[in-house]
JSON list of C-alpha atoms and ligand atoms in Angstrom, two decimals:
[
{"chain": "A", "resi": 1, "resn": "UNK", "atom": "CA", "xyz": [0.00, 0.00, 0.00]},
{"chain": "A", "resi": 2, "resn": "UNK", "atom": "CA", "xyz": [1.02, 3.52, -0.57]},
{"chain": "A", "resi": 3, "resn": "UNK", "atom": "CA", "xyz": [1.62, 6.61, 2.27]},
{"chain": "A", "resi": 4, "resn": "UNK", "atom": "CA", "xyz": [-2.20, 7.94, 0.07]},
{"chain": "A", "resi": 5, "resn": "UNK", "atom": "CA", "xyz": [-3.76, 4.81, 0.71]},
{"chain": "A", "resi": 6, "resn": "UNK", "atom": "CA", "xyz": [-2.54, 4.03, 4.33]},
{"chain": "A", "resi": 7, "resn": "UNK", "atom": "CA", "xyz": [-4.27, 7.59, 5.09]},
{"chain": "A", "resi": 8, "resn": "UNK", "atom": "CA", "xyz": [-7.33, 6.68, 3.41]},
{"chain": "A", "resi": 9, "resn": "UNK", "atom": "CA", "xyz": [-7.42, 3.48, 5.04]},
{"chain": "A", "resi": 10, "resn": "UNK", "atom": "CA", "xyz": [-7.35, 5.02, 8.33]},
{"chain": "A", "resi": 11, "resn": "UNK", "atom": "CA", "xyz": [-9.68, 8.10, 7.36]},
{"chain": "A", "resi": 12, "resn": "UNK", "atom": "CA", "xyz": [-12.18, 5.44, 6.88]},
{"chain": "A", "resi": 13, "resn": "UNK", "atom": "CA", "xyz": [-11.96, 3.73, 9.76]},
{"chain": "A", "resi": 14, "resn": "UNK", "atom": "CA", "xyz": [-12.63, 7.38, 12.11]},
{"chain": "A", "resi": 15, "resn": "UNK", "atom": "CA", "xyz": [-14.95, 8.50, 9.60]},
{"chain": "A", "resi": 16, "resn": "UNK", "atom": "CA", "xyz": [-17.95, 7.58, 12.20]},
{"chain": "A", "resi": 17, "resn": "UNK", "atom": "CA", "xyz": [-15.48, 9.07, 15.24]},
{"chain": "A", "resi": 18, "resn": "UNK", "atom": "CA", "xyz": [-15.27, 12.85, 15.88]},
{"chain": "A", "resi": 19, "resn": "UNK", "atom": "CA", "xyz": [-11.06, 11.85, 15.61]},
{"chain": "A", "resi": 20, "resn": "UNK", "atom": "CA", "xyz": [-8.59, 13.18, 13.65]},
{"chain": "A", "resi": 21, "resn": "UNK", "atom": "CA", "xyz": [-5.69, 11.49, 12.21]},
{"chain": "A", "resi": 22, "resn": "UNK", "atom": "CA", "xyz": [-2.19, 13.02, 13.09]},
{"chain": "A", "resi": 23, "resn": "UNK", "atom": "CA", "xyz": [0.41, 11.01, 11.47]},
{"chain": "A", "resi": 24, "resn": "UNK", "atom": "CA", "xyz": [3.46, 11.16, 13.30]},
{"chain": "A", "resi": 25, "resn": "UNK", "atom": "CA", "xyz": [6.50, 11.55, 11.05]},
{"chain": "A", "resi": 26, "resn": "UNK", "atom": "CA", "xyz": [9.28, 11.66, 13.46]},
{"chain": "A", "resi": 27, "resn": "UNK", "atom": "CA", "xyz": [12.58, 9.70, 11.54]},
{"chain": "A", "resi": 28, "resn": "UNK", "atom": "CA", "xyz": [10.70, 10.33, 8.46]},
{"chain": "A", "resi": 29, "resn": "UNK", "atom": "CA", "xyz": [11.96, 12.20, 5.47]},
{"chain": "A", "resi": 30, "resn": "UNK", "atom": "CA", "xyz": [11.12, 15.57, 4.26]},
{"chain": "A", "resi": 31, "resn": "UNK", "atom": "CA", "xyz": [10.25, 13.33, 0.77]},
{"chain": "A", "resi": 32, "resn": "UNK", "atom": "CA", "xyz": [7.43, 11.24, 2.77]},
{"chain": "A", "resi": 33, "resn": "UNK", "atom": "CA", "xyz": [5.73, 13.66, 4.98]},
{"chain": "A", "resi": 34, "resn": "UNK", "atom": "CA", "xyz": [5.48, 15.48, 0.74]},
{"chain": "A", "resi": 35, "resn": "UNK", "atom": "CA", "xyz": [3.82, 12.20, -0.02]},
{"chain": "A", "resi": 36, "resn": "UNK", "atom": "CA", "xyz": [1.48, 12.67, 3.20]},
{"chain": "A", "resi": 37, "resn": "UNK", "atom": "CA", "xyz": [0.59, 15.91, 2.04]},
{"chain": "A", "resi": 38, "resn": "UNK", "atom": "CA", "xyz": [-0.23, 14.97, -1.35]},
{"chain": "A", "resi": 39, "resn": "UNK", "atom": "CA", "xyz": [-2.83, 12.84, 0.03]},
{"chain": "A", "resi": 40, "resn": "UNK", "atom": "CA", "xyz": [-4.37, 15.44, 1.96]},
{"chain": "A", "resi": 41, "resn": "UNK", "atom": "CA", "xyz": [-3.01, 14.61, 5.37]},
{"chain": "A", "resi": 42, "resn": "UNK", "atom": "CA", "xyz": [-2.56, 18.34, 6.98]},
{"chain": "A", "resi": 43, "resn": "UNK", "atom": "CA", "xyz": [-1.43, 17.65, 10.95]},
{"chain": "A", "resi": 44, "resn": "UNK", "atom": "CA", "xyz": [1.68, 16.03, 11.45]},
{"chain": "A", "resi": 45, "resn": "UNK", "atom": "CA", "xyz": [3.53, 14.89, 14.74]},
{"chain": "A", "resi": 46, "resn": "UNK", "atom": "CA", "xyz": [6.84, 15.09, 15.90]},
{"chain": "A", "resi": 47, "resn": "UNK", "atom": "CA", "xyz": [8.47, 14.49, 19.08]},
{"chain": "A", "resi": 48, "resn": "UNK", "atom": "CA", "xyz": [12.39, 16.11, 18.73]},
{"chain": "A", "resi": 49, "resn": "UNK", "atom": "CA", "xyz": [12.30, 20.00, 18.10]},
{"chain": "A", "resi": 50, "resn": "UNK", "atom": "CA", "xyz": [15.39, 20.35, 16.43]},
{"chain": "A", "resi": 51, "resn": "UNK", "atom": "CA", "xyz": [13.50, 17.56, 14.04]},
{"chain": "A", "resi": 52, "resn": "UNK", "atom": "CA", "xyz": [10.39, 18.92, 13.64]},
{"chain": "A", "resi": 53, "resn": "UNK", "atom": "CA", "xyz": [12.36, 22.78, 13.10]},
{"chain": "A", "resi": 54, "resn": "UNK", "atom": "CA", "xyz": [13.74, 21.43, 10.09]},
{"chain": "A", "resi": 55, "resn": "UNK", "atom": "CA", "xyz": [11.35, 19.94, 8.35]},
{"chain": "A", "resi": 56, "resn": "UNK", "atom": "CA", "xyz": [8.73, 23.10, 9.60]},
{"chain": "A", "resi": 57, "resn": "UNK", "atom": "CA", "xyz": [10.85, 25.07, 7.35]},
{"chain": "A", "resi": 58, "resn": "UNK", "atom": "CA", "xyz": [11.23, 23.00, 4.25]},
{"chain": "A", "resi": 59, "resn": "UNK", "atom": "CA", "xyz": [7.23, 21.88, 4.01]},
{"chain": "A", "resi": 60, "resn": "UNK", "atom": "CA", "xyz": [4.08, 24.25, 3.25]},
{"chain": "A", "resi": 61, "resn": "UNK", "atom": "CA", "xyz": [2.86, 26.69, 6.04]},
{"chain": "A", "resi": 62, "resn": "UNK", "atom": "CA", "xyz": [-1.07, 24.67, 6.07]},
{"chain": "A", "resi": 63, "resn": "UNK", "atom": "CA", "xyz": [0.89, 21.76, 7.68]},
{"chain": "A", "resi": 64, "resn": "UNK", "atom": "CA", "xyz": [-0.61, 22.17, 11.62]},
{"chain": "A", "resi": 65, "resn": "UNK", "atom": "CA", "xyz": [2.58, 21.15, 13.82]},
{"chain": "A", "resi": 66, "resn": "UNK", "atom": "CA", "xyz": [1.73, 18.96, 16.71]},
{"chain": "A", "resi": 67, "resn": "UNK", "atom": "CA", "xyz": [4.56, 18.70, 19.25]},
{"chain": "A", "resi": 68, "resn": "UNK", "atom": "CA", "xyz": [3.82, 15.09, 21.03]},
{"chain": "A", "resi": 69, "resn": "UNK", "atom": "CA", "xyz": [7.05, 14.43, 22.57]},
{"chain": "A", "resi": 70, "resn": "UNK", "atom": "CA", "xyz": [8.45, 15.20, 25.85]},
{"chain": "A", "resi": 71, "resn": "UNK", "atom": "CA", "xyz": [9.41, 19.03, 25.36]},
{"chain": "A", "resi": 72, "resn": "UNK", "atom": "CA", "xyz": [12.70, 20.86, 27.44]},
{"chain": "A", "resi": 73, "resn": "UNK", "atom": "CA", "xyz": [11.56, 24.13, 28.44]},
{"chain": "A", "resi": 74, "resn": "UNK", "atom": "CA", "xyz": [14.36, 25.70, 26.90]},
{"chain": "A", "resi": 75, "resn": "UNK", "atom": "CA", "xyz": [13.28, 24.19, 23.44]},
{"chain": "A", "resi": 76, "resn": "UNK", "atom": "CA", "xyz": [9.73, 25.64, 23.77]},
{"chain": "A", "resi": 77, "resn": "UNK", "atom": "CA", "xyz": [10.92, 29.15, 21.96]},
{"chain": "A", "resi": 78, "resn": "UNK", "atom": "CA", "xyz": [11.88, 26.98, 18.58]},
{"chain": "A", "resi": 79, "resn": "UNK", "atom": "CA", "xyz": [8.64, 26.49, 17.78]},
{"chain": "A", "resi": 80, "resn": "UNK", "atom": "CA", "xyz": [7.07, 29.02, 19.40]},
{"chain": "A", "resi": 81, "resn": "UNK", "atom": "CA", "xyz": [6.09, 30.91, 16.53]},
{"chain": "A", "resi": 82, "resn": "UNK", "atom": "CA", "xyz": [4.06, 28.38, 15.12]},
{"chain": "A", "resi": 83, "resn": "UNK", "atom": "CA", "xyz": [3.41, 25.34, 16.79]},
{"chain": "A", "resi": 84, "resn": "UNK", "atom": "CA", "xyz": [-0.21, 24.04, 16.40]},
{"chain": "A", "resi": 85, "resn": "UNK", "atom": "CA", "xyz": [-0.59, 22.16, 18.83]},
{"chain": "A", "resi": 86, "resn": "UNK", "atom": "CA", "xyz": [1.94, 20.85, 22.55]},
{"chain": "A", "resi": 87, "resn": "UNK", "atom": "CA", "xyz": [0.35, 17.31, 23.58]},
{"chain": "A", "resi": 88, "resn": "UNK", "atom": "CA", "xyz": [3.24, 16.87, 26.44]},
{"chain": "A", "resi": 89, "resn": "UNK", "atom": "CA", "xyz": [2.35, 19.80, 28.88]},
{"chain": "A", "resi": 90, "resn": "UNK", "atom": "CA", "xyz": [3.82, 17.86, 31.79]},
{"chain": "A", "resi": 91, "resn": "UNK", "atom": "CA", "xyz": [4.10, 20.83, 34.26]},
{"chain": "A", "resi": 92, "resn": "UNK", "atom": "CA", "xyz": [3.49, 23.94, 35.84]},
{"chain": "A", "resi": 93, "resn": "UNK", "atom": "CA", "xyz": [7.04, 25.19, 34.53]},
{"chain": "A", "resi": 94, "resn": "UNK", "atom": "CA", "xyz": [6.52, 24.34, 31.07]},
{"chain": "A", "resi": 95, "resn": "UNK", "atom": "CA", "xyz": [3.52, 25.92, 30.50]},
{"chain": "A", "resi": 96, "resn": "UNK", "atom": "CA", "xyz": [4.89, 28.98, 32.46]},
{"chain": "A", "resi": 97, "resn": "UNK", "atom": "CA", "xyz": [7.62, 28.76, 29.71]},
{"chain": "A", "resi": 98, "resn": "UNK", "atom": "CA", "xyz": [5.18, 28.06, 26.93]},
{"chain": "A", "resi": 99, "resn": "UNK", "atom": "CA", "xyz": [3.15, 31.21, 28.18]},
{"chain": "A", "resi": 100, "resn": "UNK", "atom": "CA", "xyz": [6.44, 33.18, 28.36]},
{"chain": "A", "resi": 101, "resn": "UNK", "atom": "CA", "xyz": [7.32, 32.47, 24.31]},
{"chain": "A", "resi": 102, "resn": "UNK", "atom": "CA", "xyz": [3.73, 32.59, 22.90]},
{"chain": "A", "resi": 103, "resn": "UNK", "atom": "CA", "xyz": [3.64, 36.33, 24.66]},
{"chain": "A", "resi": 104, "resn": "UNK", "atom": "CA", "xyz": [7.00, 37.43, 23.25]},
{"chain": "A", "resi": 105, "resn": "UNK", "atom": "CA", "xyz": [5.70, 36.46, 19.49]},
{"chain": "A", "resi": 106, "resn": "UNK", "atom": "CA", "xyz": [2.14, 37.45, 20.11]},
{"chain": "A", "resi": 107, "resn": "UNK", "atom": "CA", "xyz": [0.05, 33.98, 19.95]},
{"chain": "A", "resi": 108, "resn": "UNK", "atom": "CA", "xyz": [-1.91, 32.03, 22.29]},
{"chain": "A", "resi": 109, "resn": "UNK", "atom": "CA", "xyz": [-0.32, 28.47, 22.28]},
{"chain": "A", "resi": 110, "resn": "UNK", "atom": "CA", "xyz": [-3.11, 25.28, 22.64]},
{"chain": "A", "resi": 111, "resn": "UNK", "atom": "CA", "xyz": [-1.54, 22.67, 24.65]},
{"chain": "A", "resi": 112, "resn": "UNK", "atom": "CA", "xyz": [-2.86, 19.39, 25.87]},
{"chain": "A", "resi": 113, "resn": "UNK", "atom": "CA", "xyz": [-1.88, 18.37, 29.64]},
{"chain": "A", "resi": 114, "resn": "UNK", "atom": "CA", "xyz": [-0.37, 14.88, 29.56]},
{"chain": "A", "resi": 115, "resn": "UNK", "atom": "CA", "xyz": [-1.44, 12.61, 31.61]},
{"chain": "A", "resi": 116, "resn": "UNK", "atom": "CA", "xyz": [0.48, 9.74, 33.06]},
{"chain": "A", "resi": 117, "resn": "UNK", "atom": "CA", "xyz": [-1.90, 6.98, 32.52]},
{"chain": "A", "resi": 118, "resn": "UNK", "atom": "CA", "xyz": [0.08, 3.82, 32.28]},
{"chain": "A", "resi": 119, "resn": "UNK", "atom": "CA", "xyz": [1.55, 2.34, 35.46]},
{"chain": "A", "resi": 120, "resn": "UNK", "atom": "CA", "xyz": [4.77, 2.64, 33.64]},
{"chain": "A", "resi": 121, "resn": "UNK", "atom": "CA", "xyz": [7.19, 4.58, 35.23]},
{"chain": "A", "resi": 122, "resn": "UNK", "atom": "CA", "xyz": [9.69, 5.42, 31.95]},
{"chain": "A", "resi": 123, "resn": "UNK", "atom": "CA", "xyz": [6.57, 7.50, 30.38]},
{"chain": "A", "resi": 124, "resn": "UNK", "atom": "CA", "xyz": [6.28, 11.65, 31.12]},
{"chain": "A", "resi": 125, "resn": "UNK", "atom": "CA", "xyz": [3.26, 12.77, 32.45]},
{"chain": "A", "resi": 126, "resn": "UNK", "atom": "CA", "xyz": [1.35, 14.15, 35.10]},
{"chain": "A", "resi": 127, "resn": "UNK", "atom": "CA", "xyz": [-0.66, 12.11, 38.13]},
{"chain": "A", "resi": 128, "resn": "UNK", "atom": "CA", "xyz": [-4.06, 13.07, 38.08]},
{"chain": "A", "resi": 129, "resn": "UNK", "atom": "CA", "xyz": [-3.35, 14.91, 41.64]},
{"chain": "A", "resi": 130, "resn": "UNK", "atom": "CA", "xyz": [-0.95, 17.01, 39.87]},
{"chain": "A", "resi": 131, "resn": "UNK", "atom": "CA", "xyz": [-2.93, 18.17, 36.68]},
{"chain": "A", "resi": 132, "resn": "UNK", "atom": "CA", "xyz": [-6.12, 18.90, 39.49]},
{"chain": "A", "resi": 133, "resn": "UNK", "atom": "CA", "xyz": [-3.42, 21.25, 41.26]},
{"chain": "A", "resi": 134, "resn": "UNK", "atom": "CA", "xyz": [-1.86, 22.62, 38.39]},
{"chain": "A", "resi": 135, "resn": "UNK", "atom": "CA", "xyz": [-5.79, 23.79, 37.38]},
{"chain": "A", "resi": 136, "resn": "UNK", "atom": "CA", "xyz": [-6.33, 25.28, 40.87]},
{"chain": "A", "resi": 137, "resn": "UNK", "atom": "CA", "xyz": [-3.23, 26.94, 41.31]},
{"chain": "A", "resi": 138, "resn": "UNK", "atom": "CA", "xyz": [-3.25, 30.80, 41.13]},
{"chain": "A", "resi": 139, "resn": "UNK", "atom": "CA", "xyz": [-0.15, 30.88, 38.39]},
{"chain": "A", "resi": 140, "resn": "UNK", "atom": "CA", "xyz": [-2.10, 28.62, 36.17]},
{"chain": "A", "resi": 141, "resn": "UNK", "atom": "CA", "xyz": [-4.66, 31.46, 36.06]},
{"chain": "A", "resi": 142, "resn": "UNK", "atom": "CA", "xyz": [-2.74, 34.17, 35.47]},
{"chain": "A", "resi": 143, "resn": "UNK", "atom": "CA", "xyz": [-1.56, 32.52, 32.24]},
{"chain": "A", "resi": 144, "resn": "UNK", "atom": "CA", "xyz": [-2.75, 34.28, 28.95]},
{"chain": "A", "resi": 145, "resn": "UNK", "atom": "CA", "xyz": [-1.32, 32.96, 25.85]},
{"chain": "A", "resi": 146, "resn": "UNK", "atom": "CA", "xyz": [-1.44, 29.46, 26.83]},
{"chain": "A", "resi": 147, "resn": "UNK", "atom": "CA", "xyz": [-5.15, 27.64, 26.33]},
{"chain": "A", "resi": 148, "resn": "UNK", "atom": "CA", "xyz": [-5.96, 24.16, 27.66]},
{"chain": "A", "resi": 149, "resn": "UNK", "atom": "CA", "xyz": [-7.25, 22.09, 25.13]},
{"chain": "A", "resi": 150, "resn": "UNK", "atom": "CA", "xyz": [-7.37, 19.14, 26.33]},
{"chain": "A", "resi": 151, "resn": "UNK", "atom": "CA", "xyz": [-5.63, 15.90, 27.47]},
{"chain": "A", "resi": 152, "resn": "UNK", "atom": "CA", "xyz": [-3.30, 13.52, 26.23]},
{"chain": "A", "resi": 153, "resn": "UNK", "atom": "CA", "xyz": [-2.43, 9.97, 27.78]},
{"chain": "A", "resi": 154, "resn": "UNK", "atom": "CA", "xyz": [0.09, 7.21, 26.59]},
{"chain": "A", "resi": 155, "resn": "UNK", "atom": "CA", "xyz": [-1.33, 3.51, 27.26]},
{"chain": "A", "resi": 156, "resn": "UNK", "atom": "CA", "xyz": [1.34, 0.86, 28.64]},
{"chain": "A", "resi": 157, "resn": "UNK", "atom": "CA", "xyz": [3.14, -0.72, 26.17]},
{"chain": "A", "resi": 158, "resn": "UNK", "atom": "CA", "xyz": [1.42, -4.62, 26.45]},
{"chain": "A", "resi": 159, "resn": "UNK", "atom": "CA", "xyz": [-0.89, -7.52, 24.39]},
{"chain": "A", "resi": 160, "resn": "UNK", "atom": "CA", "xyz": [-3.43, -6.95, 27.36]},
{"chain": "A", "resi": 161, "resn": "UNK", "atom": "CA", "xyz": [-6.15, -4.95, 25.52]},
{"chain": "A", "resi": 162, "resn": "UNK", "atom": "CA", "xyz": [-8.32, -5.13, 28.64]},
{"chain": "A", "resi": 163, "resn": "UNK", "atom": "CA", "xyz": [-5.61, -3.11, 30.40]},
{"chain": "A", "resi": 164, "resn": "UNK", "atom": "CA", "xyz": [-5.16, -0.45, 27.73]},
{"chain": "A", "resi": 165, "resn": "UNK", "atom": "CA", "xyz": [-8.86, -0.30, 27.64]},
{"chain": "A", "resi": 166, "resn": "UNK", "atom": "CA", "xyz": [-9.13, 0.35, 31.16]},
{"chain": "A", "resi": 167, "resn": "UNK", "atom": "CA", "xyz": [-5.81, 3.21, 31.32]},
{"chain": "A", "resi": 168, "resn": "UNK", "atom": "CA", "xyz": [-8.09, 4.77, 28.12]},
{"chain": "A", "resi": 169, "resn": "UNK", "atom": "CA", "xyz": [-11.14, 4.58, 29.93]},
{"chain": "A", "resi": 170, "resn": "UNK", "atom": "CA", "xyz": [-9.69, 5.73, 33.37]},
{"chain": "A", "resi": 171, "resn": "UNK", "atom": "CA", "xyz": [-8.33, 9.34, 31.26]},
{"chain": "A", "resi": 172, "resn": "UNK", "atom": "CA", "xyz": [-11.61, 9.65, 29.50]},
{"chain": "A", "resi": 173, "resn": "UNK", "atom": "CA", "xyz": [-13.31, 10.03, 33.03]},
{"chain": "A", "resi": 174, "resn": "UNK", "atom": "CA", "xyz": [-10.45, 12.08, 34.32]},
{"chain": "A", "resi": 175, "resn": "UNK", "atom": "CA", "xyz": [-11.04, 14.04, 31.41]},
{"chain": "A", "resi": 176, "resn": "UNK", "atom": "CA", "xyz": [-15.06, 14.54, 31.74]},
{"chain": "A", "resi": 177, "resn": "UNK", "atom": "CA", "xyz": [-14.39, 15.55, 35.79]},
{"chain": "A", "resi": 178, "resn": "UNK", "atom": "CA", "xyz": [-11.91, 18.46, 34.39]},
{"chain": "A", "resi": 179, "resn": "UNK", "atom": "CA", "xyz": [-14.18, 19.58, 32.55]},
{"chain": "A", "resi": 180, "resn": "UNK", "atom": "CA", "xyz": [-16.82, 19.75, 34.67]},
{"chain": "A", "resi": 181, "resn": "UNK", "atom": "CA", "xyz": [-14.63, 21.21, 37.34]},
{"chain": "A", "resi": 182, "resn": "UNK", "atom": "CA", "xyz": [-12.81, 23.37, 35.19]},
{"chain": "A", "resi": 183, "resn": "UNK", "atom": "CA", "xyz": [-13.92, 23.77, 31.66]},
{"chain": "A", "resi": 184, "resn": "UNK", "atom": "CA", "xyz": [-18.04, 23.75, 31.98]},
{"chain": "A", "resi": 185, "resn": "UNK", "atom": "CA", "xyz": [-18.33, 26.58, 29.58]},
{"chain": "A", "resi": 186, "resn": "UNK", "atom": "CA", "xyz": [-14.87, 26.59, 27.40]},
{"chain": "A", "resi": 187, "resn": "UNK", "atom": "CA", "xyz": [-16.39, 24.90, 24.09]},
{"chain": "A", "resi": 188, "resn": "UNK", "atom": "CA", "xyz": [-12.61, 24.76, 23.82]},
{"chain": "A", "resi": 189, "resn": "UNK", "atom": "CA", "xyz": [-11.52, 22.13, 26.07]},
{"chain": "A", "resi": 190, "resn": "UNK", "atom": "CA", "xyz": [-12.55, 19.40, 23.93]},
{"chain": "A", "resi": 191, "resn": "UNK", "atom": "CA", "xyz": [-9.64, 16.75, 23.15]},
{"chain": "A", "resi": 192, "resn": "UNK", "atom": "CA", "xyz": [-8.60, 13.49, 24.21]},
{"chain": "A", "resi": 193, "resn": "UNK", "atom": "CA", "xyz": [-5.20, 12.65, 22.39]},
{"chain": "A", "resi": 194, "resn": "UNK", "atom": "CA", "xyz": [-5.21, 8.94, 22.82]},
{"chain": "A", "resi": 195, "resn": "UNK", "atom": "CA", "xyz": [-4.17, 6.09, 20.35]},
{"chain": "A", "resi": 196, "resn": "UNK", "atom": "CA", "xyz": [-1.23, 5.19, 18.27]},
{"chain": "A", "resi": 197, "resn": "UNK", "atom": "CA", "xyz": [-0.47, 2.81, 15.78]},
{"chain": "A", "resi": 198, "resn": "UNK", "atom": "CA", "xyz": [-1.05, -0.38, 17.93]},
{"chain": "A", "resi": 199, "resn": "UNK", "atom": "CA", "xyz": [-4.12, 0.54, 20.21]},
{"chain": "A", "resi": 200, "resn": "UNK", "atom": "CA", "xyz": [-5.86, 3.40, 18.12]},
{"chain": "A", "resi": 201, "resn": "UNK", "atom": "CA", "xyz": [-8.67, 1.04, 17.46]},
{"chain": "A", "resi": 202, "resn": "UNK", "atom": "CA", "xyz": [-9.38, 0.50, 21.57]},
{"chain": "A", "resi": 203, "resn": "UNK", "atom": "CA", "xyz": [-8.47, 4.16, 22.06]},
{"chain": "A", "resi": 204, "resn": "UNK", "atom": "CA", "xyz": [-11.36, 5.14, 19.33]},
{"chain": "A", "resi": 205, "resn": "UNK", "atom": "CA", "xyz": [-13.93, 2.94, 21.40]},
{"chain": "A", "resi": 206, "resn": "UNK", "atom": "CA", "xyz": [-12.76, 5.31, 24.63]},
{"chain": "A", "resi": 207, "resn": "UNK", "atom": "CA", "xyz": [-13.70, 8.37, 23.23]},
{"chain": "A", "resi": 208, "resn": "UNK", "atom": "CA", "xyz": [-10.56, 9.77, 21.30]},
{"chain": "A", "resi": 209, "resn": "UNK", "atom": "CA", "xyz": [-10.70, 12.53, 19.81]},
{"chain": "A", "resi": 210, "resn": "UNK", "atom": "CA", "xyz": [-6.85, 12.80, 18.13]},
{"chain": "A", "resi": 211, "resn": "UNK", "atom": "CA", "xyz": [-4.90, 9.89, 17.12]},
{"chain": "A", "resi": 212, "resn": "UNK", "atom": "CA", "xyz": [-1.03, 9.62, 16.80]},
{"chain": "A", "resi": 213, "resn": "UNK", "atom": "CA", "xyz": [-0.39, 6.87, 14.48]},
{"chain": "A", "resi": 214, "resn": "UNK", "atom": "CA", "xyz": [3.25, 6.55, 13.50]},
{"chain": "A", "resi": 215, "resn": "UNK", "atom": "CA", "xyz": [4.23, 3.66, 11.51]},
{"chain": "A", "resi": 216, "resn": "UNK", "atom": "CA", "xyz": [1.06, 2.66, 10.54]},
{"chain": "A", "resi": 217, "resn": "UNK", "atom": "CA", "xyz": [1.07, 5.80, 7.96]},
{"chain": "A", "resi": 218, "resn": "UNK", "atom": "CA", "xyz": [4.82, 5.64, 7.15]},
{"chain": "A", "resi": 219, "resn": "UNK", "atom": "CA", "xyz": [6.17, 2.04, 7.66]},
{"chain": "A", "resi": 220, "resn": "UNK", "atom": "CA", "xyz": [8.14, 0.93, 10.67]},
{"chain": "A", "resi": 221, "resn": "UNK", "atom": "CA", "xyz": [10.91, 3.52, 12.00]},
{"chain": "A", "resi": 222, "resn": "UNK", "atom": "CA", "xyz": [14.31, 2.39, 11.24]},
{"chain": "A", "resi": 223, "resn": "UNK", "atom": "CA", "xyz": [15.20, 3.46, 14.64]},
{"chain": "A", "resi": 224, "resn": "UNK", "atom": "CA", "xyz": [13.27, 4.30, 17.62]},
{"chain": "A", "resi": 225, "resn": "UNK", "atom": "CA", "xyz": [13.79, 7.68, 19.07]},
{"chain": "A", "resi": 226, "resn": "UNK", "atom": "CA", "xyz": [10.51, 7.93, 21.10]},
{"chain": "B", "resi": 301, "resn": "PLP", "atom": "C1", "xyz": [6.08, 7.83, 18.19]},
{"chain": "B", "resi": 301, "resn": "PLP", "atom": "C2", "xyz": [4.87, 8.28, 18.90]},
{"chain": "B", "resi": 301, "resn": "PLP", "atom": "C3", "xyz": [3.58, 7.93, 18.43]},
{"chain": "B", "resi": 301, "resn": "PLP", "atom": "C4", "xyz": [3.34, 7.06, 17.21]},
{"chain": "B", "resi": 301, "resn": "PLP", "atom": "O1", "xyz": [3.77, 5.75, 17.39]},
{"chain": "B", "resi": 301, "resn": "PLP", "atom": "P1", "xyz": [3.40, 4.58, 16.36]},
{"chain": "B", "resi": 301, "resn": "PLP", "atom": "O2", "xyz": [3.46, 3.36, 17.19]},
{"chain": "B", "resi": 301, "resn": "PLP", "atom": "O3", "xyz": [4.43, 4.60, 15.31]},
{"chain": "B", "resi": 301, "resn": "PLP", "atom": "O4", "xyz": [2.05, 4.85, 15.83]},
{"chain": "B", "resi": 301, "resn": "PLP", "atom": "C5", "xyz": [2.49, 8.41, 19.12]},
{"chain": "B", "resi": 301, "resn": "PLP", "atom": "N1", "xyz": [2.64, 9.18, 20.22]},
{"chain": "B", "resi": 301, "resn": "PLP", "atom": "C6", "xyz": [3.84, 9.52, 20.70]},
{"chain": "B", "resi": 301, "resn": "PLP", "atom": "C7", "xyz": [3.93, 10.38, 21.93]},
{"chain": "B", "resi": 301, "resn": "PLP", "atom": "C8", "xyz": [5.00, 9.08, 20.06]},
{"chain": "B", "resi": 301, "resn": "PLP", "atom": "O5", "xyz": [6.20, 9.45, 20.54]}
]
C-alpha cells in the first residue's frame, strides 16, 4: 500500500469518530511527509524539536505542527512561533515557559496536559493529583497565551487490551471531571489525544478525539527515538 492509501485506510476507519488522524513523522523524510501531504493529510507529529524545526521550514505553512514528545523548556521558543498544537504539557514550569514564548511572538499556544496513565514509570506525564493542582493553582490562572485544550495519555506498552482499555477509559473520566470542574463553559476544552499505531482502534472505542499513528502511515521507523 502507498503513504495515500494508508491515510485513506485510516480516514475510513474514524470517519464515524469525531477523531482526527495526526500522522506522526518523526525519523521520516522531508520526501514522505510530501507524499502525506499529497494525500491530503494536513497535521503532522513530531516528538524532537530540532527535528520537527527542520522539516517546519522546508514543508508548506497549512501543515498544523503537533509537538507530542516530551518538550525541554528551553526548546519551547523553537517552535514558538508556530506550533499548532503541545500534547506533552507535563508541568506547571513548562507551561509557564510556553506562556512566556507565545507572549513574546504574540500567539496564544493550545496545549494538551499529559497525563500519566500507564503504570509505567519510563513514560512523562502528570498524576491526576498534579494536573487537578496545576488547574487550581493561582499561576495557572494568570496565564494568557497558553489555552488548555485538552488531554493527552500514553497507554502501557502490552498484548493486554483489557488493560489499555481500562488506562483509556480511566483518562476519558479524568477528562469529563476536568471539565466539569474546570472547563463547563470553554467549548474549547474538547480533546482526548489517545491512540497510536497499535491501540488506536481501543483508544477510538474510549472516546478519542486525536490519534497519533506513527508507523502505521509511514512504515516501521528504522530506529526508535521515542
Ligand atoms: C512515536 C509516537 C507515536 C506514534 O507511534 P506509532 O506506534 O508509530 O504509531 C504516538 N505518540 C507519541 C507520543 C509518540 O512518541
Amino acid at each position: 500500500m502507498t503513504t495515500a492509501e494508508k491515510i485513506e485506510k485510516i480516514n475510513n476507519e474514524l470517519e464515524n469518530y469525531p477523531t482526527l488522524l495526526i500522522a506522526v513523522s518523526k525519523t521520516k523524510s522531508v520526501e514522505e511527509i510530501k507524499g502525506a501531504y499529497a494525500a491530503g493529510q494536513r497535521h503532522f507529529g513530531e516528538n524532537q524539536v530540532q527535528e520537527l524545526n527542520e522539516k517546519q521550514a522546508q514543508l508548506p505553512d497549512d501543515i498544523v505542527w503537533h509537538q507530542i514528545g516530551h518538550l525541554q523548556r528551553n526548546k519551547v521558543k523553537y517552535i514558538a512561533p508556530y506550533v499548532g498544537l503541545i500534547h506533552s504539557v507535563d508541568s506547571l514550569k513548562l507551561l509557564q515557559e510556553i506562556n512566556k514564548q507565545a507572549l513574546k511572538v504574540g500567539r496564544i499556544i493550545d496545549c494538551l496536559l499529559q497525563i500519566q496513565i500507564s503504570g509505567e514509570d519510563t513514560k512523562f506525564g502528570l498524576e491526576y493529583a498534579d494536573a487537578i493542582d496545576l488547574l487550581r493553582s493561582e499561576e495557572y490562572k494568570g496565564l494568557e497565551n497558553i489555552r488548555i485544550v485538552g488531554l493527552m495519555g500514553i497507554a502501557s506498552n502490552t498484548p493486554n487490551e483489557k488493560m489499555i482499555k481500562e488506562e483509556f477509559h480511566d483518562l476519558n473520566v479524568l477528562f469529563s471531571g476536568i471539565k466539569e470542574s474546570f472547563f463547563k463553559e470553554d467549548t474549547a476544552f474538547k480533546e482526548l489525544s489517545m491512540g497510536m499505531s497499535s491501540d488506536y482502534k481501543i483508544a477510538l472505542e474510549e472516546g478519542s478525539t486525536m490519534v497519533r499513528i506513527g508507523s502505521l502511515v509511514f512504515g516501521e521507523r528504522n530506529y526508535d527515538n521515542k
